[in-house]
CSV table of C-alpha atoms in Angstrom, one decimal:
chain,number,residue,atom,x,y,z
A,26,UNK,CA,-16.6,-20.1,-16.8
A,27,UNK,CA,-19.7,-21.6,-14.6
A,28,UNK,CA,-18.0,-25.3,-14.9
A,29,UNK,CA,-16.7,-26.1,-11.0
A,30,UNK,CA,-15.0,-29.7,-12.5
A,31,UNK,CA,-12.7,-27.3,-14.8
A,32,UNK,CA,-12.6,-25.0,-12.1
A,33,UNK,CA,-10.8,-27.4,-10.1
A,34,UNK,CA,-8.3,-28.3,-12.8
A,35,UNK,CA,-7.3,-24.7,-13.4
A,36,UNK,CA,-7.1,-24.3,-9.4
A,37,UNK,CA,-4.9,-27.0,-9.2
A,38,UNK,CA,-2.8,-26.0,-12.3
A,39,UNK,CA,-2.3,-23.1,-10.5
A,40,UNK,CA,-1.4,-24.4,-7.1
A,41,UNK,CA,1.2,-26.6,-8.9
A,42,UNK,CA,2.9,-24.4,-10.9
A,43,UNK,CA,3.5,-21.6,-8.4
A,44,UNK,CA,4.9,-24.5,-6.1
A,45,UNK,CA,7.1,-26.2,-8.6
A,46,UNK,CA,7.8,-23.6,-11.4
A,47,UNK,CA,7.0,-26.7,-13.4
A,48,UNK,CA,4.8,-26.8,-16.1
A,49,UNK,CA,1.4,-28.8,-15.3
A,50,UNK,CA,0.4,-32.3,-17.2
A,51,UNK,CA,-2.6,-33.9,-17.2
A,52,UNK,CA,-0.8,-37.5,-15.7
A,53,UNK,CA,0.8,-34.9,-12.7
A,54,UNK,CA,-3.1,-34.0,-12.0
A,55,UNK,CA,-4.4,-37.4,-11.3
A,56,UNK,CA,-1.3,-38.4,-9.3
A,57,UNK,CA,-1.5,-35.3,-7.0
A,58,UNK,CA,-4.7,-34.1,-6.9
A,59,UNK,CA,-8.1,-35.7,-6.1
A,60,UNK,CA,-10.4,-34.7,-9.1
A,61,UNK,CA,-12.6,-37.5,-9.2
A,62,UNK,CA,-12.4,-38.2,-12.9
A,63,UNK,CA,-11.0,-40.0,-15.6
A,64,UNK,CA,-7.2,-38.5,-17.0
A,65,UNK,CA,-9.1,-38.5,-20.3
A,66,UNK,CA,-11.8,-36.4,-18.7
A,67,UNK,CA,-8.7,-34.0,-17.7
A,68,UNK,CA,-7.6,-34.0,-20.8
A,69,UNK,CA,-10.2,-32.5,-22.4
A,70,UNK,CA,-11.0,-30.2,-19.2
A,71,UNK,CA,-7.5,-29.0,-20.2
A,72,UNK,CA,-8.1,-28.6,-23.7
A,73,UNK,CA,-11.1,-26.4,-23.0
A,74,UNK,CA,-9.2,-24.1,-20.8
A,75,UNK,CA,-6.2,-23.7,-23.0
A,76,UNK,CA,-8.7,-22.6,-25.9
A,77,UNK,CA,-10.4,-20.6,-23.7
A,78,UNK,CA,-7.1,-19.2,-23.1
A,79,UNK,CA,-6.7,-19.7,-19.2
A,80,UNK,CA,-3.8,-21.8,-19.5
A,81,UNK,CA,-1.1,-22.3,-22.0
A,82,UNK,CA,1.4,-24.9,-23.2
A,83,UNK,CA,5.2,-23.2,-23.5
A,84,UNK,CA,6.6,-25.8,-25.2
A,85,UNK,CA,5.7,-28.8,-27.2
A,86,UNK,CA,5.1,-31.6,-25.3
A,87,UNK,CA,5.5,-29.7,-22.5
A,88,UNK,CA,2.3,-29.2,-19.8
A,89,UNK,CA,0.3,-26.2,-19.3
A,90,UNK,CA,0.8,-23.2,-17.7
A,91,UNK,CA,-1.7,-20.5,-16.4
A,92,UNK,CA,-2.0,-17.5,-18.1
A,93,UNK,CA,-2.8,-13.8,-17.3
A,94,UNK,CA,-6.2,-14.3,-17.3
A,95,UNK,CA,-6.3,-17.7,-15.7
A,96,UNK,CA,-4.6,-16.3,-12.7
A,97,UNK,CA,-7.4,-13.6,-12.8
A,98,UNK,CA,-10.1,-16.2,-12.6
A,99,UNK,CA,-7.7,-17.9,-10.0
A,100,UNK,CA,-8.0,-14.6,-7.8
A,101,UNK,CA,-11.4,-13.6,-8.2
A,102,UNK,CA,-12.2,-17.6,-7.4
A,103,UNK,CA,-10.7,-17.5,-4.1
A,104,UNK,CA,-13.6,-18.1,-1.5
A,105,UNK,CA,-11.2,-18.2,1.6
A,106,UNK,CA,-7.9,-16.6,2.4
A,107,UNK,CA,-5.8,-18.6,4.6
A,108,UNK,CA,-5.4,-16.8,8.1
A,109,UNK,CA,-2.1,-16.3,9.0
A,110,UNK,CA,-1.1,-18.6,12.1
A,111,UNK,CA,-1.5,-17.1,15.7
A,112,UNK,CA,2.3,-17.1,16.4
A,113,UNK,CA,2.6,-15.0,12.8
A,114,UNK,CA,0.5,-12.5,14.0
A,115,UNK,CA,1.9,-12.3,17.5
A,116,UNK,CA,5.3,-11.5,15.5
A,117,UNK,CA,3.3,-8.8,13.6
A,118,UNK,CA,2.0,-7.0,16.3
A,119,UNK,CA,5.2,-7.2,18.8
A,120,UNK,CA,7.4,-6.3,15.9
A,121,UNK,CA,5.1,-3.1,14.9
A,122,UNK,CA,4.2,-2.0,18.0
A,123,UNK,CA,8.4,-2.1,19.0
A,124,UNK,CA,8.5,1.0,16.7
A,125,UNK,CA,9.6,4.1,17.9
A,126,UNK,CA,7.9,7.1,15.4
A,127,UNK,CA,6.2,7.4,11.8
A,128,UNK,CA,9.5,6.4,10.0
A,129,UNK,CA,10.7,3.4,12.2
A,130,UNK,CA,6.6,2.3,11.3
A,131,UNK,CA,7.1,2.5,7.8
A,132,UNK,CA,10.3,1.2,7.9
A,133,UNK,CA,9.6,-2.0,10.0
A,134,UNK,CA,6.5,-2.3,8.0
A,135,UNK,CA,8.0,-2.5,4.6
A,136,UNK,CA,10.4,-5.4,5.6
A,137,UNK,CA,8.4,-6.9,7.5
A,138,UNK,CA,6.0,-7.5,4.3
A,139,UNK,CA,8.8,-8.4,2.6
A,140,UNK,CA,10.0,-11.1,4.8
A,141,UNK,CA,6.4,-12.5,5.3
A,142,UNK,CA,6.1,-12.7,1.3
A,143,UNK,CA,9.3,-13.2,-0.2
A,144,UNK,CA,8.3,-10.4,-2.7
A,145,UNK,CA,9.5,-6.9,-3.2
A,146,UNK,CA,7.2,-4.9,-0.8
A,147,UNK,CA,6.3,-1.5,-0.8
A,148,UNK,CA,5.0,1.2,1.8
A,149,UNK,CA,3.6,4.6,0.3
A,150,UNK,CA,4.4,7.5,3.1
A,151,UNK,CA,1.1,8.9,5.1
A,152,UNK,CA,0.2,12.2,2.8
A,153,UNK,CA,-0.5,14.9,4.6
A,154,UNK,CA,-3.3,15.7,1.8
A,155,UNK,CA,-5.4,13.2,3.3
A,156,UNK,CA,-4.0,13.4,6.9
A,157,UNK,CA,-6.1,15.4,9.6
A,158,UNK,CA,-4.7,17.3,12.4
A,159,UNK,CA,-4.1,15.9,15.6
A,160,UNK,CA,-2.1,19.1,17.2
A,161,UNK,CA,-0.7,22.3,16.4
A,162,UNK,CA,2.3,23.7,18.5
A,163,UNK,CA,3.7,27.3,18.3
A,164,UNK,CA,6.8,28.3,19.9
A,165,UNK,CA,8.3,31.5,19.8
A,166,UNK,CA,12.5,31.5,18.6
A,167,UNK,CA,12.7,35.2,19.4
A,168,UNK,CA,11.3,38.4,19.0
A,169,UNK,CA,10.6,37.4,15.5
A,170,UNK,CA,10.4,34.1,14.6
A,171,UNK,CA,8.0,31.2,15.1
A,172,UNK,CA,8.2,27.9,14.9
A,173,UNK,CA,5.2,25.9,13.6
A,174,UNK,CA,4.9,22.4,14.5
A,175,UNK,CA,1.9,20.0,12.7
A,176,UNK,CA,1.3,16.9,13.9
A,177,UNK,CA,-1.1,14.6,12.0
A,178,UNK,CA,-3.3,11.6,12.8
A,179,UNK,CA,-0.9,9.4,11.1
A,180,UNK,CA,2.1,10.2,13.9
A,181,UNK,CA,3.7,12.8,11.0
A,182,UNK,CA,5.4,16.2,12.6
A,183,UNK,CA,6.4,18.8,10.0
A,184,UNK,CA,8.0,21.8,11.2
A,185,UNK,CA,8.0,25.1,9.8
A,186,UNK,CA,9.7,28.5,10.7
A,187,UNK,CA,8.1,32.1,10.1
A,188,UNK,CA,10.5,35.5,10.3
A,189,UNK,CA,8.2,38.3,11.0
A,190,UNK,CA,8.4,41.4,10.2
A,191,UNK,CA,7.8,43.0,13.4
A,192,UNK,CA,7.9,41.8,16.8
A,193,UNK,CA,6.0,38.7,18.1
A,194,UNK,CA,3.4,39.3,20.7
A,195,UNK,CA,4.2,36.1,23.1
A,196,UNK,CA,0.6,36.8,24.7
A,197,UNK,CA,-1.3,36.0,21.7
A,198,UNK,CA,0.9,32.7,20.8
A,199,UNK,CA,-1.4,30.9,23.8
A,200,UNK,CA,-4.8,32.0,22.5
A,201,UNK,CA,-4.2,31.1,19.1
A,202,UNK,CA,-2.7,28.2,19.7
A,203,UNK,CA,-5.7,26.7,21.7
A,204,UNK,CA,-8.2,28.2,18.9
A,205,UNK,CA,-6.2,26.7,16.2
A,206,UNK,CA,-6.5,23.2,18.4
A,207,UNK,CA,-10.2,23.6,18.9
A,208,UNK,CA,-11.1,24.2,15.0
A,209,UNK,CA,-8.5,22.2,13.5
A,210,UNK,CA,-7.9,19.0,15.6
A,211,UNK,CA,-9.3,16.3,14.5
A,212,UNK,CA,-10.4,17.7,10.6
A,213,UNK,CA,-8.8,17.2,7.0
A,214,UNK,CA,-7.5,20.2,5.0
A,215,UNK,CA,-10.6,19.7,3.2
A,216,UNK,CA,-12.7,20.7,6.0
A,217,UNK,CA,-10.7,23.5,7.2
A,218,UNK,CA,-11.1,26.2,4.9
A,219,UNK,CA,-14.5,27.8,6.6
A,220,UNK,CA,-13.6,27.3,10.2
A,221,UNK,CA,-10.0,28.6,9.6
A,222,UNK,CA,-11.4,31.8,7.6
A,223,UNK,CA,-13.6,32.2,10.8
A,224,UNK,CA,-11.3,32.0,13.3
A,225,UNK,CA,-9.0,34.7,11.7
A,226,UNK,CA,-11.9,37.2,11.8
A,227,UNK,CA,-12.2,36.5,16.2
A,228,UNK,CA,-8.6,38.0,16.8
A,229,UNK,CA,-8.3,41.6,17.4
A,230,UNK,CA,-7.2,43.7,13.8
A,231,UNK,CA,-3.6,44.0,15.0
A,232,UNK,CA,-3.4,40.1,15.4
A,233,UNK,CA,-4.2,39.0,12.3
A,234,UNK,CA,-1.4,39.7,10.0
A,235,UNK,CA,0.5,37.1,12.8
A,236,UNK,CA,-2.7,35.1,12.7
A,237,UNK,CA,-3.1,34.9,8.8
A,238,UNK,CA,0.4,33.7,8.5
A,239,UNK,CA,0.2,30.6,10.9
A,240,UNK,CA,-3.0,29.9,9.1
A,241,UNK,CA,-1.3,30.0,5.9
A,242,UNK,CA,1.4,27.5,6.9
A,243,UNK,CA,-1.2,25.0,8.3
A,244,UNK,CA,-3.0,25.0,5.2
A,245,UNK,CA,0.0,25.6,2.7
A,246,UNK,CA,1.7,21.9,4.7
A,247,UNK,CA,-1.3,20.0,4.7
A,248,UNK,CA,-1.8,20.7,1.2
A,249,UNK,CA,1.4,19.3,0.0
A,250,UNK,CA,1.8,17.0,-2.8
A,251,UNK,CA,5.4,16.5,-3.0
A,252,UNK,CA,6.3,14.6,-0.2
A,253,UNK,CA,4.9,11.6,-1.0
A,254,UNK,CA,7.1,8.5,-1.6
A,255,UNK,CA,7.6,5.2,-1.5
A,256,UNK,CA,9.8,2.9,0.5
A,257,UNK,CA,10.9,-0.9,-0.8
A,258,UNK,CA,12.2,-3.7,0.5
A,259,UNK,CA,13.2,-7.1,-1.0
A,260,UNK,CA,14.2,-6.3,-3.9
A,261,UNK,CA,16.6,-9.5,-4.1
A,262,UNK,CA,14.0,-11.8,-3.8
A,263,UNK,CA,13.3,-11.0,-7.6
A,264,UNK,CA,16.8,-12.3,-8.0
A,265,UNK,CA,15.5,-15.5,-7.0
A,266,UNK,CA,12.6,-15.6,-9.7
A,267,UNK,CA,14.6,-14.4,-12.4
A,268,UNK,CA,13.3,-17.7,-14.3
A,269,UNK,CA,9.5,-16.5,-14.2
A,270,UNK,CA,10.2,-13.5,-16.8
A,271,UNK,CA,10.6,-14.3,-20.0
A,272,UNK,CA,13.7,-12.0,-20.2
A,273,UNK,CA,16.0,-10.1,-17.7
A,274,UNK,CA,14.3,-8.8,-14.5
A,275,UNK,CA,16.1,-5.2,-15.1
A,276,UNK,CA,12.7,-4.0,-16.6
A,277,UNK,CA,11.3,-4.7,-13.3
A,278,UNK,CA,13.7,-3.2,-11.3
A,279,UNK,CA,13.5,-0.2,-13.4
A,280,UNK,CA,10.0,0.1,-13.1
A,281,UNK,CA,10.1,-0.7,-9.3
A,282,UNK,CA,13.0,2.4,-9.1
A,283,UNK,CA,10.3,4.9,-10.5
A,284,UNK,CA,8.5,6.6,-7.7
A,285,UNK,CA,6.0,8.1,-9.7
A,286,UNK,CA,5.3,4.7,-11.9
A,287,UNK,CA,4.4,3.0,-8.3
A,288,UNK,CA,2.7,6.0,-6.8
A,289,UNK,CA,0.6,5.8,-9.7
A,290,UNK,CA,0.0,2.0,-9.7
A,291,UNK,CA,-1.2,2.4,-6.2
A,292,UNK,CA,-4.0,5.1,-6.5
A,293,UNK,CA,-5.2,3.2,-9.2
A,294,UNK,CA,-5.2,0.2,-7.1
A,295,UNK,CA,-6.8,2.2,-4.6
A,296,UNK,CA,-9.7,2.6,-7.1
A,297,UNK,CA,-10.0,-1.0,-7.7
A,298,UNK,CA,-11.3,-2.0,-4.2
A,299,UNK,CA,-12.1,-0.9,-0.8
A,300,UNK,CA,-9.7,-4.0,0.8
A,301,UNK,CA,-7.2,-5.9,-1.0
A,302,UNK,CA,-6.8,-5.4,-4.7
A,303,UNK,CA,-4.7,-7.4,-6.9
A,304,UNK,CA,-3.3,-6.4,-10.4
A,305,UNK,CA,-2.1,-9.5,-12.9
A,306,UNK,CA,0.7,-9.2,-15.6
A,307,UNK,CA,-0.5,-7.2,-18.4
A,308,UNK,CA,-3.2,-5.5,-15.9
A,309,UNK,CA,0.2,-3.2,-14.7
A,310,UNK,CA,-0.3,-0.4,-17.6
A,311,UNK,CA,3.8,0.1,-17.1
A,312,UNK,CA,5.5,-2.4,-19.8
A,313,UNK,CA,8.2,-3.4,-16.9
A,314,UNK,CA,5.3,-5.0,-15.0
A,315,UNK,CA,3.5,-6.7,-17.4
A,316,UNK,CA,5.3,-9.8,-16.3
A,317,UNK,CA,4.7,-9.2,-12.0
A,318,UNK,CA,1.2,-9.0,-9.5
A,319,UNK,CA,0.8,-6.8,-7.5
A,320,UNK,CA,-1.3,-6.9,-4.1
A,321,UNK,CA,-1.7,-3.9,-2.5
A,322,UNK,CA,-4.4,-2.1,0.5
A,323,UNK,CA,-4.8,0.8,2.1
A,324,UNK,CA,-3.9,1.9,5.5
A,325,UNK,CA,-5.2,4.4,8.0
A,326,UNK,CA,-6.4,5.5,11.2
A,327,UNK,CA,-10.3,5.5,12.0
A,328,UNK,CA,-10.7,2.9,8.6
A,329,UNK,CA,-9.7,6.2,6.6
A,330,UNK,CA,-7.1,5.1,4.1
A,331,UNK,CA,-4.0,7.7,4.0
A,332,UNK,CA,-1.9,5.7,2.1
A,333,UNK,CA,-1.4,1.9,0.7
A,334,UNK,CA,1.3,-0.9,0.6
A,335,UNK,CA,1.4,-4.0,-1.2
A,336,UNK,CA,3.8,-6.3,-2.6
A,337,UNK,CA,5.4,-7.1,-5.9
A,338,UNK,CA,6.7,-10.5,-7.4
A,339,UNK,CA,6.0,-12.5,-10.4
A,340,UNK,CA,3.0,-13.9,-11.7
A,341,UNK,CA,3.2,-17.3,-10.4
A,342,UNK,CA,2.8,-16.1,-6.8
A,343,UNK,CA,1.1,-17.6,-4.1
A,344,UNK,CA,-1.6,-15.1,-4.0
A,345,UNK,CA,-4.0,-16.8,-1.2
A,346,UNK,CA,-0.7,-16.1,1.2
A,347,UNK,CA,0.4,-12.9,0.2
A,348,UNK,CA,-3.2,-11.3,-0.2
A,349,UNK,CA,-3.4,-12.2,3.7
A,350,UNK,CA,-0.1,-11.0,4.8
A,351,UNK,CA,-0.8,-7.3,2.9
A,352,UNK,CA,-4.1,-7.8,4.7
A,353,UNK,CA,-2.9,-8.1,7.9
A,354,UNK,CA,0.4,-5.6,8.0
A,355,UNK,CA,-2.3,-3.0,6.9
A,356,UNK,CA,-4.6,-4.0,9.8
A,357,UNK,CA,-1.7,-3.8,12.0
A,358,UNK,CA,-0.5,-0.7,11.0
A,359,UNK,CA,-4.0,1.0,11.0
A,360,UNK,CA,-4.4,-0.1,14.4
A,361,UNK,CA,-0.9,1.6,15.7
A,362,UNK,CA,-1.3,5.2,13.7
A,363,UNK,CA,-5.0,4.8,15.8
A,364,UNK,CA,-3.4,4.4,19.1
């Protein structure tokens, strides 16, 4: 739709209704708004959008509502994103930066979205498949055992424990622990698989087997698929837009209870856009979020997303606000797995 006048109107039929919960007349659009023309002109301004199928009247007599779609024009229409105010961001960065290690992050992160949107917000874990190494630690737990610790770029440390079958040589540990720093620091699994192969072939023929084994571990961790998962917050607040779904909001909560489902919905946000994406009503493939939006960006050290988070509400959300507060807690939180 190239007409700005109707533009307008459906911007403004938009602003109303997700303020009010109200459906939108034509009289309440002269009264509040400043559109510089005749209720009669509205009028048919309105007409053309409902058959155009941006809007829609619920009940006879009733005003108009936006739609799916006339959200989605809405959305892709927005030329500016309101900043969030100085003393907001100050909160943001105090109350992130407070945090103590990778879950206290994530876990301040996720309510913090939630309070700043009053929607359901959710964090997806750092995964370690798309996490490079920032150090590798061996320590020795006996004549045969070794403990492997991997800490990522995101601030995640797995541990993991190898019984050897004969006894460890403590004077290798140091070497190949400073090898395995030099190749691997800094590098995605990815990237590894050559260096890695190399590095095994510089140790002495009666270090490998020990050598091969740590290797194994590193790559075997970093590898993993299974540990990622989702953390939510503010679920109540749907409680308190029960009236914006057409029936119960236990499909939703359902839906939002599915790890998978909203793993899912994020990587295909992810494909959507680079920054801030936004999926509208039917948009959500999953029936029990055909009636929500949800905004959602990705996160990560050196602009490298590792993960996303994004919030989850109804339809008639304010989407200018909330696009800038998942904007923002995914800036912050960027900037601290950086640090």
């Amino acid at each position: 739709m190239s007409d700005d006048r109707r533009l307008g109107v459906l911007r403004a039929i938009v602003e109303d209704y997700v303020q009010t919960r109200e459906p939108v007349g034509s009289r309440v659009l002269v009264e509040r708004h400043n559109l510089g023309v005749s209720p009669a002109t509205i009028r048919n301004d309105m007409a053309a959008l409902e058959d155009a199928g941006y809007i829609a009247q619920p009940h006879t007599s009733a005003g108009r509502v936006p739609t799916d779609k006339g959200y989605r024009l809405f959305v892709d229409q927005l030329s500016t994103i309101k900043p969030l105010s100085s003393p907001e961001r100050r909160a943001i960065q105090h109350f992130l930066e407070d945090a103590v290690d990778l879950d206290d992050v994530v876990d301040r992160s996720v309510r913090l979205l939630a309070q700043l949107t009053q929607q359901v917000a959710i964090v997806q874990y750092p995964s370690l498949r798309r996490s490079a190494l920032r150090h590798l630690e061996l320590v020795p737990l006996g004549d045969r055992r070794l403990l492997v610790v991997i800490i990522t770029d995101t601030g995640r440390v797995e541990q993991r424990t190898l019984e050897l079958d004969e006894a460890l040589d403590e004077q290798v540990v140091p070497e190949l622990r400073a090898r395995l720093n030099a190749t691997a620091a800094g590098r995605r699994l990815v990237d590894l698989t050559e260096p890695l192969a190399r590095l095994e072939e510089a140790f002495a023929p009666a270090d490998r087997a020990l050598v091969h084994r740590v290797i194994t571990v590193v790559e075997d961790t970093l590898g993993e698929a299974t540990e990622e998962r989702i953390v939510m917050a503010g679920a109540s607040h749907l409680a308190r837009s029960g009236t914006d779904f057409t029936g119960t909001i236990r499909p939703v909560l359902e839906a939002l209870e599915e790890q998978v489902v909203l793993l899912r919905l994020l990587t295909e946000m992810a494909d959507d856009s680079a920054g801030v994406a936004v999926r509208i009503g039917h948009e959500n493939r999953h029936a029990g979020l055909a009636e929500t939006s949800v905004v959602a960006a990705g996160y990560g050290a050196d602009g490298n997303a590792v993960a996303r988070l994004g919030a989850v509400g109804p339809t008639r959300m304010d989407y200018a606000g909330t696009i800038a507060s998942v904007r923002a807690v995914a800036r912050y939180l960027s900037r601290i797995l950086a640090g």
